[in-house]
């Protein structure tokens, strides 16, 4: 009687978060929610999961299967700091290698390594660690998520060289390239010379009830909370928002603009109420603010944001909020896909305040947003990421 073959072990999904720089819980610190989403995706897929994070990672206690083992802190910016960063490459390579040997390869499972949010020096360290692993006979599959529009500068040239070298080390079948923006796909195919898939931005999750943030007491009954999230910057629409809070007239009394204290926005007589909050919100405070908002002000400039994606947009849609964006951006492209051109705002229109109030309460806009939300919860979510990963086994 033939024996039933032993089923193959489920893969282990691996995240190496080398570039967290000690800021893992900040609102603008992408690696923290991304690492959480990878763990959730692995659970959905029925896989094991493990993450290597820096010893300076401030998340305490560490989530299950997060291991603080990388003696590394990024030194971006000035020449001396970059030099220190480069000098740390051998140490980081040794730490990644030790992590892989102890916590990954010893499990005797197929290995899927998902790598994103990196800089050239950390890619070099990973390449050295994977070279050693390959020489020892291990065959991990590396998924690299690229985000930037590549050009012939030193940073992108280094990433190009390392990506080509990784393909030579691992083999083309074991190197998978991903992009979050459809516009990038052909660009990366031309740049790297291999297929590229669109990956989810897996921050979409059903709204979880939470308590109101302390600042909500400053909002008058019936006012719409319009949140301008993140660090104030021109590319984030700073000039537009400054002009908006200076407007008076119809609709002004119905709006409350919430922004980072560092913006130094000030309320004017007859204008919208202004509430200032900390920019460096921890994750819990960020989610409270998202839950308390009605509208997200996202008048990002198209010079950069025609290529850059936005995790905040994904979270806003998943939370059922109304995002208002500018033409020519990835955010506008996404809204157009769901027939939500109404939310691509002419920020110079004379009745801007009244238009914001109207859009926030428009039943047909809400209906189309619900359709987009359903699609986002399926794709831009840990479940969507799990489906993508299952396809590359």
Short mmCIF file of C-alpha atoms in Angstrom, two decimals:
data_model
loop_
_atom_site.label_atom_id
_atom_site.label_comp_id
_atom_site.label_asym_id
_atom_site.label_seq_id
_atom_site.Cartn_x
_atom_site.Cartn_y
_atom_site.Cartn_z
CA UNK A 1 0.00 0.00 0.00
CA UNK A 2 1.47 3.32 -1.09
CA UNK A 3 2.27 5.77 1.66
CA UNK A 4 0.63 9.18 1.65
CA UNK A 5 3.33 11.73 0.80
CA UNK A 6 4.24 14.14 3.57
CA UNK A 7 2.92 17.60 2.72
CA UNK A 8 5.57 20.23 2.05
CA UNK A 9 6.11 22.63 4.94
CA UNK A 10 4.49 26.04 4.64
CA UNK A 11 6.86 28.89 3.73
CA UNK A 12 8.27 31.32 6.23
CA UNK A 13 7.79 35.00 5.39
CA UNK A 14 10.74 37.15 6.43
CA UNK A 15 10.95 40.92 6.89
CA UNK A 16 14.24 42.72 7.49
CA UNK A 17 13.50 46.22 8.74
CA UNK A 18 16.96 47.75 8.77
CA UNK A 19 16.04 51.38 8.12
CA UNK A 20 13.59 52.08 10.93
CA UNK A 21 16.02 54.63 12.46
CA UNK A 22 14.48 54.41 15.90
CA UNK A 23 11.15 55.93 14.83
CA UNK A 24 8.98 52.86 14.40
CA UNK A 25 5.85 54.20 16.09
CA UNK A 26 5.65 57.61 14.43
CA UNK A 27 2.82 58.36 12.05
CA UNK A 28 5.28 58.91 9.18
CA UNK A 29 7.29 55.78 9.97
CA UNK A 30 6.11 53.42 7.27
CA UNK A 31 8.12 50.32 8.36
CA UNK A 32 6.09 49.77 11.54
CA UNK A 33 2.60 49.26 9.99
CA UNK A 34 4.20 47.50 7.01
CA UNK A 35 5.87 44.94 9.25
CA UNK A 36 2.59 44.46 11.09
CA UNK A 37 0.78 43.91 7.78
CA UNK A 38 3.36 41.32 6.66
CA UNK A 39 2.79 39.35 9.85
CA UNK A 40 -0.98 39.48 9.31
CA UNK A 41 -0.57 38.42 5.66
CA UNK A 42 1.54 35.44 6.71
CA UNK A 43 -1.13 34.38 9.22
CA UNK A 44 -3.85 34.63 6.55
CA UNK A 45 -1.73 32.56 4.14
CA UNK A 46 -1.01 29.96 6.80
CA UNK A 47 2.71 30.72 6.77
CA UNK A 48 5.22 31.33 9.52
CA UNK A 49 6.58 34.85 9.99
CA UNK A 50 9.68 36.42 11.48
CA UNK A 51 11.09 39.96 11.34
CA UNK A 52 14.53 41.34 12.11
CA UNK A 53 14.47 44.88 13.48
CA UNK A 54 17.17 47.20 14.87
CA UNK A 55 18.16 46.94 18.51
CA UNK A 56 17.09 50.61 18.77
CA UNK A 57 13.51 49.77 17.73
CA UNK A 58 11.33 51.66 20.24
CA UNK A 59 8.36 49.29 20.05
CA UNK A 60 8.06 47.67 23.46
CA UNK A 61 7.05 45.02 24.03
CA UNK A 62 8.04 43.71 20.60
CA UNK A 63 5.22 42.00 18.71
CA UNK A 64 5.41 38.24 18.39
CA UNK A 65 8.12 37.06 16.02
CA UNK A 66 9.90 40.43 15.88
CA UNK A 67 13.56 40.03 16.83
CA UNK A 68 15.67 43.08 17.74
CA UNK A 69 19.03 41.90 16.42
CA UNK A 70 20.35 44.49 13.96
CA UNK A 71 23.01 46.74 15.49
CA UNK A 72 22.28 49.48 13.01
CA UNK A 73 20.98 53.02 12.97
CA UNK A 74 20.75 54.85 9.65
CA UNK A 75 22.85 58.01 9.30
CA UNK A 76 21.23 59.85 6.36
CA UNK A 77 22.14 63.37 5.35
CA UNK A 78 25.49 64.95 5.97
CA UNK A 79 28.73 63.61 4.49
CA UNK A 80 30.14 62.42 7.81
CA UNK A 81 26.92 60.59 8.68
CA UNK A 82 26.80 58.92 5.25
CA UNK A 83 30.41 57.81 5.75
CA UNK A 84 29.44 56.23 9.08
CA UNK A 85 26.50 54.53 7.38
CA UNK A 86 28.83 53.01 4.79
CA UNK A 87 31.22 51.85 7.51
CA UNK A 88 28.31 50.01 9.18
CA UNK A 89 27.70 47.81 6.10
CA UNK A 90 29.91 44.87 7.23
CA UNK A 91 28.32 44.83 10.70
CA UNK A 92 24.80 44.91 9.27
CA UNK A 93 25.67 42.13 6.79
CA UNK A 94 26.94 39.98 9.67
CA UNK A 95 23.78 40.64 11.72
CA UNK A 96 21.47 39.80 8.79
CA UNK A 97 23.44 36.63 8.11
CA UNK A 98 23.26 35.55 11.77
CA UNK A 99 19.52 36.25 11.85
CA UNK A 100 18.92 34.21 8.69
CA UNK A 101 21.02 31.29 9.89
CA UNK A 102 19.44 31.14 13.35
CA UNK A 103 15.81 32.11 12.81
CA UNK A 104 15.08 31.38 9.15
CA UNK A 105 17.13 28.66 7.47
CA UNK A 106 17.17 26.47 10.59
CA UNK A 107 13.39 26.08 10.26
CA UNK A 108 13.83 24.06 7.01
CA UNK A 109 10.96 25.82 5.25
CA UNK A 110 10.75 27.57 1.88
CA UNK A 111 11.83 31.18 2.49
CA UNK A 112 10.07 34.28 1.10
CA UNK A 113 11.92 37.48 2.04
CA UNK A 114 9.94 40.70 1.52
CA UNK A 115 12.22 43.74 1.41
CA UNK A 116 11.05 47.35 1.18
CA UNK A 117 11.83 50.82 2.54
CA UNK A 118 15.58 50.50 2.11
CA UNK A 119 18.56 52.66 1.20
CA UNK A 120 21.63 51.67 -0.87
CA UNK A 121 23.82 50.79 2.11
CA UNK A 122 21.26 48.39 3.56
CA UNK A 123 20.74 46.76 0.15
CA UNK A 124 24.50 46.18 -0.07
CA UNK A 125 24.47 44.53 3.37
CA UNK A 126 21.52 42.31 2.39
CA UNK A 127 23.28 41.33 -0.85
CA UNK A 128 26.39 40.25 1.07
CA UNK A 129 24.29 38.20 3.51
CA UNK A 130 22.35 36.49 0.70
CA UNK A 131 25.56 35.76 -1.21
CA UNK A 132 26.81 33.80 1.80
CA UNK A 133 23.44 32.05 2.14
CA UNK A 134 23.48 31.02 -1.53
CA UNK A 135 27.03 29.70 -1.25
CA UNK A 136 25.79 27.52 1.62
CA UNK A 137 23.09 26.05 -0.60
CA UNK A 138 20.03 28.02 0.59
CA UNK A 139 17.55 29.21 -2.06
CA UNK A 140 15.39 32.02 -0.63
CA UNK A 141 13.02 33.99 -2.82
CA UNK A 142 13.52 37.74 -2.48
CA UNK A 143 10.64 40.14 -3.14
CA UNK A 144 11.90 43.71 -3.63
CA UNK A 145 9.42 46.56 -3.59
CA UNK A 146 10.70 49.61 -5.47
CA UNK A 147 9.06 53.03 -5.06
CA UNK A 148 11.23 55.72 -6.62
CA UNK A 149 11.41 56.82 -10.23
CA UNK A 150 14.86 55.59 -11.20
CA UNK A 151 17.42 57.97 -12.66
CA UNK A 152 21.15 58.04 -13.27
CA UNK A 153 22.16 59.32 -9.87
CA UNK A 154 24.48 57.60 -7.40
CA UNK A 155 21.69 56.26 -5.17
CA UNK A 156 19.68 54.68 -7.96
CA UNK A 157 22.78 53.42 -9.75
CA UNK A 158 23.74 51.55 -6.57
CA UNK A 159 20.27 50.01 -6.29
CA UNK A 160 20.39 49.04 -9.98
CA UNK A 161 23.75 47.31 -9.52
CA UNK A 162 22.64 45.51 -6.34
CA UNK A 163 19.37 44.37 -7.94
CA UNK A 164 21.26 42.93 -10.91
CA UNK A 165 23.76 41.28 -8.56
CA UNK A 166 20.96 39.78 -6.46
CA UNK A 167 19.43 38.30 -9.60
CA UNK A 168 22.80 36.73 -10.45
CA UNK A 169 23.13 35.35 -6.89
CA UNK A 170 19.59 34.04 -6.44
CA UNK A 171 18.57 33.31 -10.04
CA UNK A 172 15.81 35.12 -11.89
CA UNK A 173 13.14 32.74 -10.54
CA UNK A 174 14.02 33.72 -6.98
CA UNK A 175 14.04 37.49 -7.44
CA UNK A 176 10.61 39.12 -7.78
CA UNK A 177 10.21 42.86 -8.33
CA UNK A 178 7.18 44.88 -7.29
CA UNK A 179 5.85 48.43 -7.57
CA UNK A 180 2.90 50.11 -5.81
CA UNK A 181 2.10 52.45 -8.70
CA UNK A 182 0.93 51.15 -12.08
CA UNK A 183 2.86 53.99 -13.72
CA UNK A 184 6.10 52.43 -12.48
CA UNK A 185 5.65 48.99 -13.99
CA UNK A 186 6.97 49.60 -17.51
CA UNK A 187 9.55 52.05 -16.12
CA UNK A 188 10.97 49.31 -13.89
CA UNK A 189 10.74 46.67 -16.61
CA UNK A 190 12.90 48.89 -18.81
CA UNK A 191 15.26 49.73 -15.96
CA UNK A 192 15.79 46.28 -14.47
CA UNK A 193 15.08 44.09 -17.49
CA UNK A 194 12.60 41.71 -15.85
CA UNK A 195 8.86 41.46 -15.09
CA UNK A 196 7.35 43.71 -12.41
CA UNK A 197 4.03 43.27 -10.57
CA UNK A 198 1.85 45.79 -8.77
CA UNK A 199 1.82 45.12 -5.01
CA UNK A 200 -0.80 46.20 -2.47
CA UNK A 201 -0.25 49.00 0.02
CA UNK A 202 -1.50 46.73 2.82
CA UNK A 203 -2.66 49.35 5.32
CA UNK A 204 -6.35 49.04 4.58
CA UNK A 205 -8.32 47.60 7.49
CA UNK A 206 -11.89 47.92 8.75
CA UNK A 207 -12.45 50.85 11.07
CA UNK A 208 -11.85 49.98 14.71
CA UNK A 209 -13.76 52.06 17.25
CA UNK A 210 -11.56 54.13 19.53
CA UNK A 211 -11.92 57.03 21.94
CA UNK A 212 -11.94 60.62 20.69
CA UNK A 213 -8.59 62.44 20.76
CA UNK A 214 -8.27 65.23 23.34
CA UNK A 215 -8.37 67.95 20.67
CA UNK A 216 -11.89 66.90 19.63
CA UNK A 217 -13.20 69.02 22.53
CA UNK A 218 -12.14 72.10 20.56
CA UNK A 219 -14.45 71.24 17.66
CA UNK A 220 -17.91 72.81 17.74
CA UNK A 221 -21.00 70.64 17.32
CA UNK A 222 -21.79 70.06 13.67
CA UNK A 223 -18.40 71.18 12.35
CA UNK A 224 -16.66 69.02 9.75
CA UNK A 225 -13.18 67.96 10.82
CA UNK A 226 -10.80 68.49 7.88
CA UNK A 227 -7.42 66.92 8.69
CA UNK A 228 -4.24 67.89 6.86
CA UNK A 229 -2.09 64.91 7.94
CA UNK A 230 1.67 64.60 8.18
CA UNK A 231 4.60 66.97 8.23
CA UNK A 232 3.89 70.41 6.73
CA UNK A 233 5.63 70.73 3.37
CA UNK A 234 5.07 72.54 0.08
CA UNK A 235 4.81 69.23 -1.77
CA UNK A 236 2.03 68.24 0.66
CA UNK A 237 0.02 71.31 -0.33
CA UNK A 238 1.13 73.72 2.37
CA UNK A 239 0.46 76.82 0.28
CA UNK A 240 -3.05 75.60 -0.53
CA UNK A 241 -3.91 74.85 3.10
CA UNK A 242 -2.55 78.20 4.31
CA UNK A 243 -4.76 79.95 1.80
CA UNK A 244 -7.74 77.79 2.75
CA UNK A 245 -7.62 78.67 6.47
CA UNK A 246 -7.50 82.35 5.53
CA UNK A 247 -10.77 82.18 3.60
CA UNK A 248 -14.00 83.59 4.96
CA UNK A 249 -17.58 83.51 3.80
CA UNK A 250 -20.10 80.77 3.06
CA UNK A 251 -19.15 77.44 4.61
CA UNK A 252 -16.34 78.74 6.84
CA UNK A 253 -18.24 78.26 10.08
CA UNK A 254 -18.91 74.61 9.19
CA UNK A 255 -15.24 73.62 8.89
CA UNK A 256 -12.51 72.84 11.41
CA UNK A 257 -9.01 72.37 9.99
CA UNK A 258 -6.72 70.07 12.02
CA UNK A 259 -2.98 70.29 11.23
CA UNK A 260 0.44 69.79 12.77
CA UNK A 261 1.49 72.42 15.29
CA UNK A 262 4.70 73.01 13.33
CA UNK A 263 2.58 74.45 10.50
CA UNK A 264 1.78 77.44 12.76
CA UNK A 265 -1.57 77.87 11.04
CA UNK A 266 -3.75 80.48 12.71
CA UNK A 267 -7.47 81.06 12.68
CA UNK A 268 -8.68 84.32 11.14
CA UNK A 269 -11.91 86.13 12.09
CA UNK A 270 -14.75 84.62 10.09
CA UNK A 271 -12.57 81.75 8.85
CA UNK A 272 -12.57 78.01 9.59
CA UNK A 273 -11.67 76.93 13.11
CA UNK A 274 -8.02 75.79 13.36
CA UNK A 275 -6.86 73.06 15.75
CA UNK A 276 -3.16 72.23 16.01
CA UNK A 277 -1.90 68.78 17.04
CA UNK A 278 1.50 67.19 17.39
CA UNK A 279 3.11 66.17 14.12
CA UNK A 280 4.94 63.18 15.62
CA UNK A 281 1.82 61.28 16.60
CA UNK A 282 2.28 57.77 17.90
CA UNK A 283 0.32 55.10 16.07
CA UNK A 284 -2.57 55.04 18.55
CA UNK A 285 -2.99 58.84 18.38
CA UNK A 286 -2.76 58.73 14.61
CA UNK A 287 -5.58 56.19 14.40
CA UNK A 288 -7.66 58.27 16.83
CA UNK A 289 -7.21 61.32 14.62
CA UNK A 290 -8.10 59.37 11.50
CA UNK A 291 -11.25 58.08 13.18
CA UNK A 292 -12.23 61.59 14.31
CA UNK A 293 -11.73 63.19 10.87
CA UNK A 294 -14.50 63.64 8.32
CA UNK A 295 -12.37 64.95 5.44
CA UNK A 296 -8.68 64.55 4.58
CA UNK A 297 -7.05 67.53 2.89
CA UNK A 298 -4.48 66.09 0.45
CA UNK A 299 -3.67 68.80 -2.13
CA UNK A 300 -0.31 67.22 -2.91
CA UNK A 301 1.73 68.68 -5.77
CA UNK A 302 1.98 66.63 -8.98
CA UNK A 303 5.70 67.24 -9.52
CA UNK A 304 6.47 64.46 -7.01
CA UNK A 305 3.14 62.85 -6.25
CA UNK A 306 2.37 61.84 -9.80
CA UNK A 307 4.75 58.94 -9.00
CA UNK A 308 4.60 58.64 -5.21
CA UNK A 309 1.82 56.57 -3.71
CA UNK A 310 0.13 57.38 -0.40
CA UNK A 311 -0.46 54.97 2.45
CA UNK A 312 -2.55 57.68 4.11
CA UNK A 313 -4.96 57.68 1.17
CA UNK A 314 -5.37 53.91 1.54
CA UNK A 315 -6.03 54.25 5.26
CA UNK A 316 -8.48 57.11 4.67
CA UNK A 317 -10.50 55.13 2.13
CA UNK A 318 -10.49 52.06 4.37
CA UNK A 319 -11.71 54.21 7.25
CA UNK A 320 -14.56 55.64 5.17
CA UNK A 321 -13.22 59.20 5.08
CA UNK A 322 -13.55 61.74 2.24
CA UNK A 323 -10.14 62.52 0.66
CA UNK A 324 -9.80 65.74 -1.31
CA UNK A 325 -6.84 65.70 -3.72
CA UNK A 326 -5.19 67.65 -6.53
CA UNK A 327 -5.12 66.84 -10.22
CA UNK A 328 -2.11 65.14 -11.79
CA UNK A 329 -1.28 62.96 -8.78
CA UNK A 330 -1.41 59.22 -8.10
CA UNK A 331 -4.16 60.01 -5.61
CA UNK A 332 -6.24 61.57 -8.40
CA UNK A 333 -5.60 58.55 -10.64
CA UNK A 334 -6.94 56.27 -7.92
CA UNK A 335 -10.10 58.31 -7.41
CA UNK A 336 -10.71 58.46 -11.16
CA UNK A 337 -10.64 54.64 -11.31
CA UNK A 338 -13.74 54.66 -9.11
CA UNK A 339 -15.54 57.57 -10.83
CA UNK A 340 -14.75 59.95 -7.98
CA UNK A 341 -13.56 62.89 -10.07
CA UNK A 342 -15.65 65.12 -7.78
CA UNK A 343 -12.95 64.73 -5.11
CA UNK A 344 -10.19 66.03 -7.41
CA UNK A 345 -10.67 69.58 -6.27
CA UNK A 346 -10.00 72.89 -7.97
CA UNK A 347 -8.30 74.43 -4.95
CA UNK A 348 -8.60 77.92 -6.49
CA UNK A 349 -12.37 77.93 -6.85
CA UNK A 350 -13.98 80.92 -5.10
CA UNK A 351 -16.53 78.78 -3.23
CA UNK A 352 -13.95 76.27 -1.96
CA UNK A 353 -15.20 76.19 1.64
CA UNK A 354 -18.80 75.58 0.64
CA UNK A 355 -17.69 72.93 -1.88
CA UNK A 356 -15.75 71.02 0.78
CA UNK A 357 -18.81 70.99 3.03
CA UNK A 358 -21.01 69.86 0.13
CA UNK A 359 -18.71 67.01 -0.92
CA UNK A 360 -18.43 65.72 2.63
CA UNK A 361 -22.20 65.23 2.80
CA UNK A 362 -22.97 64.23 -0.80
CA UNK A 363 -24.83 60.90 -0.74
CA UNK A 364 -23.76 59.88 -4.26
CA UNK A 365 -20.10 60.59 -3.43
CA UNK A 366 -20.48 58.43 -0.33
CA UNK A 367 -21.97 55.61 -2.41
CA UNK A 368 -19.03 55.62 -4.82
CA UNK A 369 -16.59 55.85 -1.93
CA UNK A 370 -18.17 52.73 -0.45
CA UNK A 371 -17.48 50.88 -3.71
CA UNK A 372 -13.85 52.04 -3.62
CA UNK A 373 -13.58 51.10 0.05
CA UNK A 374 -14.76 47.55 -0.66
CA UNK A 375 -12.16 47.18 -3.41
CA UNK A 376 -9.40 48.64 -1.23
CA UNK A 377 -10.21 46.37 1.71
CA UNK A 378 -9.81 43.41 -0.64
CA UNK A 379 -6.56 44.49 -2.36
CA UNK A 380 -4.77 47.11 -0.25
CA UNK A 381 -4.88 44.96 2.87
CA UNK A 382 -3.04 42.07 4.52
CA UNK A 383 -5.49 39.76 2.74
CA UNK A 384 -4.52 41.27 -0.62
CA UNK A 385 -0.84 40.92 0.24
CA UNK A 386 -1.39 37.28 1.27
CA UNK A 387 -2.96 36.56 -2.11
CA UNK A 388 0.00 38.14 -3.90
CA UNK A 389 2.49 36.12 -1.86
CA UNK A 390 0.70 32.84 -2.43
CA UNK A 391 1.17 33.42 -6.15
CA UNK A 392 4.96 33.52 -5.92
CA UNK A 393 5.57 30.28 -4.00
#
